[in-house]
mmCIF file of C-alpha atoms in Angstrom:
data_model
loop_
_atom_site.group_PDB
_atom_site.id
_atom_site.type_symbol
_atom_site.label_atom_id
_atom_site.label_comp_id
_atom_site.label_asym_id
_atom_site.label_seq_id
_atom_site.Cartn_x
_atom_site.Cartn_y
_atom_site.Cartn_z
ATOM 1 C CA UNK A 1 -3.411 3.690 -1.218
ATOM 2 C CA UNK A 2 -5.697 1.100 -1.399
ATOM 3 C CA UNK A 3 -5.212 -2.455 0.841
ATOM 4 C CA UNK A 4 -6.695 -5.771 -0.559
ATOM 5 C CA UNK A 5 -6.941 -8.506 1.851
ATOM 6 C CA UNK A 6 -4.385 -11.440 0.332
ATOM 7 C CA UNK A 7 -7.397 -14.090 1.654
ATOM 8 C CA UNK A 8 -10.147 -14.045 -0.298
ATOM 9 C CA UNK A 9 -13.457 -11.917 1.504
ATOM 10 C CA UNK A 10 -15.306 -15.078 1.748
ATOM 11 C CA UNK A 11 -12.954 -15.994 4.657
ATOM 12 C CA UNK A 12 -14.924 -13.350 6.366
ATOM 13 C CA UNK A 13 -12.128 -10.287 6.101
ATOM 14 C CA UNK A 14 -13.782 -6.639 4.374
ATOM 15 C CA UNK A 15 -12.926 -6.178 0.598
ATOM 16 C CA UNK A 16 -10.896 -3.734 -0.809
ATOM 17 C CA UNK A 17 -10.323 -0.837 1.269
ATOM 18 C CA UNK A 18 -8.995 2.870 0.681
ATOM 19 C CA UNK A 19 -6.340 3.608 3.559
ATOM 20 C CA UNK A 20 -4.773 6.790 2.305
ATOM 21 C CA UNK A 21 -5.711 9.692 0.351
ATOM 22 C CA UNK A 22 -3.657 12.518 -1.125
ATOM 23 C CA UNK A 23 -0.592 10.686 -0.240
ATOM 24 C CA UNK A 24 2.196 12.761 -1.616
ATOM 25 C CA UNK A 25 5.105 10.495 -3.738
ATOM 26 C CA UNK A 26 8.252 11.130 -2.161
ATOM 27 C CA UNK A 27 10.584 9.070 -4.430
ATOM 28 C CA UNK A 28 9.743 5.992 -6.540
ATOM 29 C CA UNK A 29 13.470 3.848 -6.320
ATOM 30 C CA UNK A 30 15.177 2.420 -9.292
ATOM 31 C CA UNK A 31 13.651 -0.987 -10.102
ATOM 32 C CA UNK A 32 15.355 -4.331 -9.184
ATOM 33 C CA UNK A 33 15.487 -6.989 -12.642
ATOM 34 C CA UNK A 34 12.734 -8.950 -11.580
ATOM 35 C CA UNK A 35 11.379 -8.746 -8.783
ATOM 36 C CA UNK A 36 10.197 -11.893 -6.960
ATOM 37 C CA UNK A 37 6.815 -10.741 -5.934
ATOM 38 C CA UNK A 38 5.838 -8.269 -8.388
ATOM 39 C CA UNK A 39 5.981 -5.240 -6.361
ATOM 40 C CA UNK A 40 7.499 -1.962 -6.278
ATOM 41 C CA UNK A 41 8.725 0.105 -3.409
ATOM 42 C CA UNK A 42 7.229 3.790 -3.697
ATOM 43 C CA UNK A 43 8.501 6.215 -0.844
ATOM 44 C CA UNK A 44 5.010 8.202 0.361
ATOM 45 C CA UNK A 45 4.524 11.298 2.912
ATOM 46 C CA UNK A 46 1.628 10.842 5.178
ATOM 47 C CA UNK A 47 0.833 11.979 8.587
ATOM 48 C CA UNK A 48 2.201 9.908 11.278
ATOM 49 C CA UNK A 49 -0.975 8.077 11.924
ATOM 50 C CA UNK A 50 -1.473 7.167 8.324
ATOM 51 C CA UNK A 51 1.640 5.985 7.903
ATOM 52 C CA UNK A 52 0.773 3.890 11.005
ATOM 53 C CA UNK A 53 -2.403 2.478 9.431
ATOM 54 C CA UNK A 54 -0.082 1.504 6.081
ATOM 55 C CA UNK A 55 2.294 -0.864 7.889
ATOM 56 C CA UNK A 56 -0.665 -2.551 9.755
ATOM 57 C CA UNK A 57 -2.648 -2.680 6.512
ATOM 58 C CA UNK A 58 0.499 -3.922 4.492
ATOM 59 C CA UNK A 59 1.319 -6.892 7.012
ATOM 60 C CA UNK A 60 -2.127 -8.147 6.075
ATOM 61 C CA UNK A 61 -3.123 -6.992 2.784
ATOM 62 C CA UNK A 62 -1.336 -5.845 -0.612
ATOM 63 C CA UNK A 63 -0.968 -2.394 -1.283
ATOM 64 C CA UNK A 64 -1.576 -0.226 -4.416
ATOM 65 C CA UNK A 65 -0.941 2.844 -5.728
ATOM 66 C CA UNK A 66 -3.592 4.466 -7.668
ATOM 67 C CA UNK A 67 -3.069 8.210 -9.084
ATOM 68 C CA UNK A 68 -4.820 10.451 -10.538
#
């Protein structure tokens, strides 16, 4: 998982940032017909303390998924 700030790094926030790493995919929902933002909601398995450092990075940032 990798968080993005949504302000730009000039407003003196980091840059991109990896905040979890061999996150296992638990289940990957059915779609919704367009949804408003873009987004998708993947279900991941992490550690508790990951998954604690995922909600605070996803109240500030945008989330992705990248896999390999």
């Amino acid at each position: 998982m990798i968080a993005s700030p949504v302000s730009s790094p000039a407003d003196g926030e980091d840059g991109a940032r990896v905040v979890a790493r061999g996150a296992r995919v638990e289940k990957v929902p059915g779609a919704r017909a367009d949804p408003p933002d873009g987004g998708a909601l993947v279900v991941l398995s992490v550690p508790r303390a990951t998954a604690a450092e995922l909600a605070g990075a996803g109240a500030t940032s945008r989330l992705a998924v990248t896999l390999c």
